[in-house]
Structure formats: structure tokens, C-alpha cells
mmCIF file of C-alpha atoms in Angstrom:
data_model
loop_
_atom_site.group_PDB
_atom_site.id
_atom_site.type_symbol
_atom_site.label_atom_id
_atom_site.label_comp_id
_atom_site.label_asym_id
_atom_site.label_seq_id
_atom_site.Cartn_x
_atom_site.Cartn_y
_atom_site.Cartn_z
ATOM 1 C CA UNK R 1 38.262 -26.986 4.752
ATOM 2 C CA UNK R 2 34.543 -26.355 4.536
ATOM 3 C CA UNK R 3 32.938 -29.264 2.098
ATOM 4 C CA UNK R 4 30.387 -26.557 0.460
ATOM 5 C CA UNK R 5 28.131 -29.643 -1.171
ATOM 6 C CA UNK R 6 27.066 -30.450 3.078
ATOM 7 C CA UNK R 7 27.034 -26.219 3.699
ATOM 8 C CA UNK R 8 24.141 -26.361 0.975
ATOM 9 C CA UNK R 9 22.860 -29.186 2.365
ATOM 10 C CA UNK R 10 22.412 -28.334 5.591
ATOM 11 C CA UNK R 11 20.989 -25.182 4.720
ATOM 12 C CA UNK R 12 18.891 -26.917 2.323
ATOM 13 C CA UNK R 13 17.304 -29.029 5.142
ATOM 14 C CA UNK R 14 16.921 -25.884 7.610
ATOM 15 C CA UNK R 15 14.726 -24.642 4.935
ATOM 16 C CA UNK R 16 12.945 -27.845 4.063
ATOM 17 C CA UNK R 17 12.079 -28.092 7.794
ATOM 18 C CA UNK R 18 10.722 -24.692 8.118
ATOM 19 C CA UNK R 19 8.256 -25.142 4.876
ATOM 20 C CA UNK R 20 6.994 -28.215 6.538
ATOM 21 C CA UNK R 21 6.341 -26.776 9.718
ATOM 22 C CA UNK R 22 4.604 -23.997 8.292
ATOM 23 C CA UNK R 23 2.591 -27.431 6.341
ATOM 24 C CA UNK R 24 1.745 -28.879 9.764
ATOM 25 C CA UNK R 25 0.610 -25.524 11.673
ATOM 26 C CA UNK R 26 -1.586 -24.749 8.551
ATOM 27 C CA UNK R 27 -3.082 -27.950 8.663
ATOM 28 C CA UNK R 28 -4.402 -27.353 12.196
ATOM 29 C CA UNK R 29 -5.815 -23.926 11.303
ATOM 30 C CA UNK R 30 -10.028 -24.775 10.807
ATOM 31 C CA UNK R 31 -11.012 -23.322 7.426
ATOM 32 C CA UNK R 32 -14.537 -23.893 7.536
ATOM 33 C CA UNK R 33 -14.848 -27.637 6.336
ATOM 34 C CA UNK R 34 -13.988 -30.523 8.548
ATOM 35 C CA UNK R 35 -10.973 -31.415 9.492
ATOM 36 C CA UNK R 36 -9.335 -33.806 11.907
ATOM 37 C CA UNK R 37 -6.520 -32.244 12.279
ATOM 38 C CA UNK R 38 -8.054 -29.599 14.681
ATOM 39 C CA UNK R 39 -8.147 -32.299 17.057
ATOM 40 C CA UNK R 40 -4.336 -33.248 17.054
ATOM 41 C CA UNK R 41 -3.505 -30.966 19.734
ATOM 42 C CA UNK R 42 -6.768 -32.226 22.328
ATOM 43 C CA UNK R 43 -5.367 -35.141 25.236
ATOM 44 C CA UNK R 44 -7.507 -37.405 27.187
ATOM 45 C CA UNK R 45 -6.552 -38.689 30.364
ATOM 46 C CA UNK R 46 -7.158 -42.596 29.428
ATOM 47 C CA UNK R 47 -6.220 -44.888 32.707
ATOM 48 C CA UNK R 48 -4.047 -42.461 34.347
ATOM 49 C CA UNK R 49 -2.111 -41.239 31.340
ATOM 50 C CA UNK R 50 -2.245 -38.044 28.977
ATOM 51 C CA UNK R 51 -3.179 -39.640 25.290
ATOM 52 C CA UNK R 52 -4.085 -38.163 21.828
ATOM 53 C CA UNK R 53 -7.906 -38.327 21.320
ATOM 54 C CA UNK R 54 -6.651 -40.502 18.007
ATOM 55 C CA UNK R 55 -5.266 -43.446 20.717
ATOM 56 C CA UNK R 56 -8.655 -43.515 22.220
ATOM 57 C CA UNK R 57 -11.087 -43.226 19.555
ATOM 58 C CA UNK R 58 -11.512 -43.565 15.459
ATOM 59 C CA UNK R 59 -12.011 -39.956 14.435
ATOM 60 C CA UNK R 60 -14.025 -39.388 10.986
ATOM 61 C CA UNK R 61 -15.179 -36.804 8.574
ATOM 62 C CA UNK R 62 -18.597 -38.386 7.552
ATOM 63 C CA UNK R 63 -19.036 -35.000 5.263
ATOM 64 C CA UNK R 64 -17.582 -31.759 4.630
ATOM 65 C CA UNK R 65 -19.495 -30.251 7.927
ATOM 66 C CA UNK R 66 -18.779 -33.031 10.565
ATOM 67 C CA UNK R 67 -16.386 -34.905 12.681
ATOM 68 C CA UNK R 68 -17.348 -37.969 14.097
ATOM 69 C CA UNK R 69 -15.582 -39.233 17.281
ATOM 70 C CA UNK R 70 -16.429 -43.111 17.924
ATOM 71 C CA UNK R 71 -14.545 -44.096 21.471
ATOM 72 C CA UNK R 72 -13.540 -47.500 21.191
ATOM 73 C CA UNK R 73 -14.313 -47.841 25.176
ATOM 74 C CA UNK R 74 -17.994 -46.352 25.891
ATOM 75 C CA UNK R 75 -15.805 -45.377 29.833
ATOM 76 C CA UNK R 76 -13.860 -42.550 27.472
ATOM 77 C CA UNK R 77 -17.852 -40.319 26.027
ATOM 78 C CA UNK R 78 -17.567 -38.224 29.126
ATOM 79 C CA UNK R 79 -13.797 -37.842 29.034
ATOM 80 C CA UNK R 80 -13.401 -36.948 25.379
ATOM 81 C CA UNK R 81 -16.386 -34.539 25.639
ATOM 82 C CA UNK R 82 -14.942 -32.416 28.428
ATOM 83 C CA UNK R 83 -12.037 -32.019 26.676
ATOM 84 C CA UNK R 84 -13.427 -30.908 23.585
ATOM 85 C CA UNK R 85 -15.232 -28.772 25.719
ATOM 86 C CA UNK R 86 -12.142 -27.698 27.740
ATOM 87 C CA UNK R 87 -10.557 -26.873 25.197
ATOM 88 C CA UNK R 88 -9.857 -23.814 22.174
ATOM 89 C CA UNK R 89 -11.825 -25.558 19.274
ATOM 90 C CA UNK R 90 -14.602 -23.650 20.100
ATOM 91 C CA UNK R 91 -17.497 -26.379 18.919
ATOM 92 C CA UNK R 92 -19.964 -28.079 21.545
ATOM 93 C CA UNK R 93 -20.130 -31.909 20.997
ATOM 94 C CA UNK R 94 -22.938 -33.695 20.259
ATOM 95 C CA UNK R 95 -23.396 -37.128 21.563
ATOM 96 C CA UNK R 96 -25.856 -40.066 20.502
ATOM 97 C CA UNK R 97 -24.239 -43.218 23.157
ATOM 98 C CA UNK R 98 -22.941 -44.262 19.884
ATOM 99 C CA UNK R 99 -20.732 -41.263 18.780
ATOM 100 C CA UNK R 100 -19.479 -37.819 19.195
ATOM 101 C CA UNK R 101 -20.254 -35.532 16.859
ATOM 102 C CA UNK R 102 -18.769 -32.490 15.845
ATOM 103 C CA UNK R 103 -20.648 -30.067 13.357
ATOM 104 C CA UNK R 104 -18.331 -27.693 12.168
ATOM 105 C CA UNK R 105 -20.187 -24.069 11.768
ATOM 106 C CA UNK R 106 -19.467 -22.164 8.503
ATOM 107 C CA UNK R 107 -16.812 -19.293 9.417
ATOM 108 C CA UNK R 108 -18.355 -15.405 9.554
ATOM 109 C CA UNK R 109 -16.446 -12.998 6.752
ATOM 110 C CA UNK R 110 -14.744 -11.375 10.093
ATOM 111 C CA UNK R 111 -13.154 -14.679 11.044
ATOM 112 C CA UNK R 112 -12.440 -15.629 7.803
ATOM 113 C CA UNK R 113 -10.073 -12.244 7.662
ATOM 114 C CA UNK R 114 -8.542 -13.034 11.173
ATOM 115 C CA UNK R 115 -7.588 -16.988 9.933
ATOM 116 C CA UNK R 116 -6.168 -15.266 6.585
ATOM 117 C CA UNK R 117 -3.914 -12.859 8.475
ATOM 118 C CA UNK R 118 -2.800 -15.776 11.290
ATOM 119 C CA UNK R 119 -2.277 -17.797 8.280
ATOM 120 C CA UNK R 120 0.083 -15.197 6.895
ATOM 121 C CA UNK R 121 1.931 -14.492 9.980
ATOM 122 C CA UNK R 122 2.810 -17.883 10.242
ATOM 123 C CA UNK R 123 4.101 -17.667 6.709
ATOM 124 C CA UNK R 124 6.123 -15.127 7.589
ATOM 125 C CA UNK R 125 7.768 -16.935 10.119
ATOM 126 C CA UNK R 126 8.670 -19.618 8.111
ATOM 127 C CA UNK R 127 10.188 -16.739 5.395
ATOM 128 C CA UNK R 128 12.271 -15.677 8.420
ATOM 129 C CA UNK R 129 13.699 -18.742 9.191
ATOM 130 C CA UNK R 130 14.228 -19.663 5.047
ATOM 131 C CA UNK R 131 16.656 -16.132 4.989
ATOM 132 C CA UNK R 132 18.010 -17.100 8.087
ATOM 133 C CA UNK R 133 19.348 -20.372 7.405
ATOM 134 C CA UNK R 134 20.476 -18.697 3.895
ATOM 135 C CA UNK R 135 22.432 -15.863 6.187
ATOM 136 C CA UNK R 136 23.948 -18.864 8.101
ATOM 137 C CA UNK R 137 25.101 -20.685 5.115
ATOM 138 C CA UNK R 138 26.538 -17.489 3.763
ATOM 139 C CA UNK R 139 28.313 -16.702 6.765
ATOM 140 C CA UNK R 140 29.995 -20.323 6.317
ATOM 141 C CA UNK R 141 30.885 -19.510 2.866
ATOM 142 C CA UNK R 142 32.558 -16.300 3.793
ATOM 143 C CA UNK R 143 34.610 -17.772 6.530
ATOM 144 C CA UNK R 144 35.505 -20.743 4.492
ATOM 145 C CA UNK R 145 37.448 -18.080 2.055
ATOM 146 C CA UNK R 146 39.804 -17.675 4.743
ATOM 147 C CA UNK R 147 40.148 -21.429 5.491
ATOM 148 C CA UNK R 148 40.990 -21.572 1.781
ATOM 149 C CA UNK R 149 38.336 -21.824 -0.347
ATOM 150 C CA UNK R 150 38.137 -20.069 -3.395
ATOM 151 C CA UNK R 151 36.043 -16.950 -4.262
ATOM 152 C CA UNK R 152 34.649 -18.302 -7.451
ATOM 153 C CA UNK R 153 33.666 -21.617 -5.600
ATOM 154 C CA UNK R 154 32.193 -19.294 -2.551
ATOM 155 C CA UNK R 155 30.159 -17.186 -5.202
ATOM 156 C CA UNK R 156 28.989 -20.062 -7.179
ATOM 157 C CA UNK R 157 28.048 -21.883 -4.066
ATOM 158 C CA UNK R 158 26.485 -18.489 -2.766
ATOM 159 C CA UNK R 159 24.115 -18.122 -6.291
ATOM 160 C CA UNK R 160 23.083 -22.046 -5.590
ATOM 161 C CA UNK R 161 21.936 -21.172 -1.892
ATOM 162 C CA UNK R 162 19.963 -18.258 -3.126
ATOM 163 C CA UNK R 163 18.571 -20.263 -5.558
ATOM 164 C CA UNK R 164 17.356 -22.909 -3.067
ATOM 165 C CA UNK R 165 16.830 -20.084 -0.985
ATOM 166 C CA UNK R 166 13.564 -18.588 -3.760
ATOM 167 C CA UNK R 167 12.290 -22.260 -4.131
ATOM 168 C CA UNK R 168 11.707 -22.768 -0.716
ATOM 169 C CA UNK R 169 9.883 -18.940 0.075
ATOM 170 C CA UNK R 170 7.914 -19.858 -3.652
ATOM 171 C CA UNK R 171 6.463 -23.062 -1.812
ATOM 172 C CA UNK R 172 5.615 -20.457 1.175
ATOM 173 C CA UNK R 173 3.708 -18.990 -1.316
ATOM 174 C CA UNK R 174 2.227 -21.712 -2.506
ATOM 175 C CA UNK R 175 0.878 -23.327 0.759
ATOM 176 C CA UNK R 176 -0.182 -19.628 2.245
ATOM 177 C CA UNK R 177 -2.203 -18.973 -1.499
ATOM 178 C CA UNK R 178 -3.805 -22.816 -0.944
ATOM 179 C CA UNK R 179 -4.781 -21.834 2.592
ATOM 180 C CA UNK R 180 -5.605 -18.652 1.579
ATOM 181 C CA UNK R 181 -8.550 -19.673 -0.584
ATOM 182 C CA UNK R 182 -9.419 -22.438 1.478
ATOM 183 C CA UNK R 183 -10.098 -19.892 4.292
ATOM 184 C CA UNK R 184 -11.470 -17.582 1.645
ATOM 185 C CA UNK R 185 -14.342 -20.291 0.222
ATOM 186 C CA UNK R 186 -17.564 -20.237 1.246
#
């Protein structure tokens, strides 16, 4: 017989992991302000292997406007630039011999707009996967009558999965309204 305490559970953690993915891709969406999380994504090839920029070099915001990128082998300047070049951040680096720098330009009201509305798409993914793993866990429920289970413990069980259910889409919310008016500052 279906233990309906794990059914919640599991659901429960299905919908955990979704809000925290949602967390993670927000993070690496630039809102105007540095952030060194743009840079997650960006590999170097360091002595014949793929890295992380982070493996190779200490990577700072010195102020609201800049990332600093200090190489802790002077071999990795030309490496780390092309890269960040190479890649989709979209900023040309700046380097002194000593570090590479970073300045983060202030977002146009156009791009601002396009961020918000990725920002909500990817909110709306995570929504989808939230009722998702609350259809799964219902489906359990509902085929866990006919294994045995009672009706009154399959409702009550049902009411506690829609109530996790509307926590986890509130802290959707939450995170898209934070991003929202990061985005939305100037």
C-alpha cells in the first residue's frame, strides 16, 4: 500500500527542486549590476583540460559596475580573455597585466523588457513543473484508492499536496517579483 507521508514527500522535493532551479538560472541572468555569476557558465582550456574560469582565477566585484578577474598564472590573461570574448556575455575585457576587468554597462529600457519577459518564462517553467509533480502525486493518490487506501485519507492527503503545491508557485512569485525589480532598477 502506498505510504502517502513519502507520496507528499516526493512531490514535495520535485517542487523544491524546480524553485531552486528557477533560483540558479535567475542568478545567471545580468540585471545591470555586477555579478559573478554571469561567468559560471565561461570554460578555459587550462593545461589541456576544460575548467571553470573560478579554478583558474579569483573573480571579484570591486563595485556595483565591475568584475575583476585576477589569473592566478599570468600564462591564463590571453586564455581567459578570448573566452570572455568568445563567448554570449556580451562585455569586452579590459586588461592592465595585473587584472581583467569587466565593466558592466547599464542595461537600455528595451533590454531591460526582454530580461523581464526571459525572466518570466523561466518562471513559468518552473510553475509547470510545480503542477506537474502535483498531477503526479495525485495520480498516486488515486491509484492508491484501489490498492486500499481510503478516500478520506486520499482527499486529506490531496488538500496537503495542493497546499504545498501554492507555497512553492508563491516562492515563484517571490523570486520572479525580486528579479523583476532588480531588472527593473536603474
Amino acid at each position: 500500500m502506498l505510504d502517502v507521508k513519502q507520496c507528499l514527500g516526493e512531490c514535495e522535493e520535485k517542487m523544491e527542486l524546480s524553485v531552486m532551479h528557477l533560483e540558479e538560472t535567475l542568478s545567471h541572468i545580468r540585471a545591470g549590476k555586477a555579478n559573478v555569476h554571469i561567468l559560471d557558465e565561461l570554460r578555459v582550456n587550462s593545461y589541456g583540460s576544460m575548467v571553470p574560469v573560478n579554478n583558474v582565477a579569483a573573480i571579484t566585484t570591486p563595485d556595483a559596475r565591475t568584475i575583476a578577474i585576477k589569473p592566478w598564472d599570468k600564462s591564463m590573461f590571453k586564455v581567459i580573455e578570448k573566452a570572455i570574448i568568445d563567448s554570449t556575455i556580451g562585455i569586452m575585457p579590459e586588461n592592465n597585466g595585473e587584472i581583467i576587468r569587466l565593466g558592466i554597462p547599464p542595461l537600455t529600457e528595451e533590454r531591460r523588457k526582454q530580461l523581464a519577459k526571459q525572466c518570466s518564462k523561466e518562471a513559468e517553467e518552473s510553475k509547470v513543473a510545480i503542477r506537474n509533480a502535483r498531477r503526479d502525486g495525485i495520480e498516486k493518490l488515486k491509484k492508491a484508492i484501489k490498492d486500499g487506501l481510503s478516500e478520506d485519507v486520499e482527499k486529506d492527503a490531496e488538500a496537503d499536496l495542493q497546499k504545498i503545491h501554492d507555497k512553492m508557485i508563491k516562492k515563484v512569485e517571490e523570486l520572479l517579483a525580486a528579479k523583476n525589480k532588480e531588472i527593473m532598477t536603474v
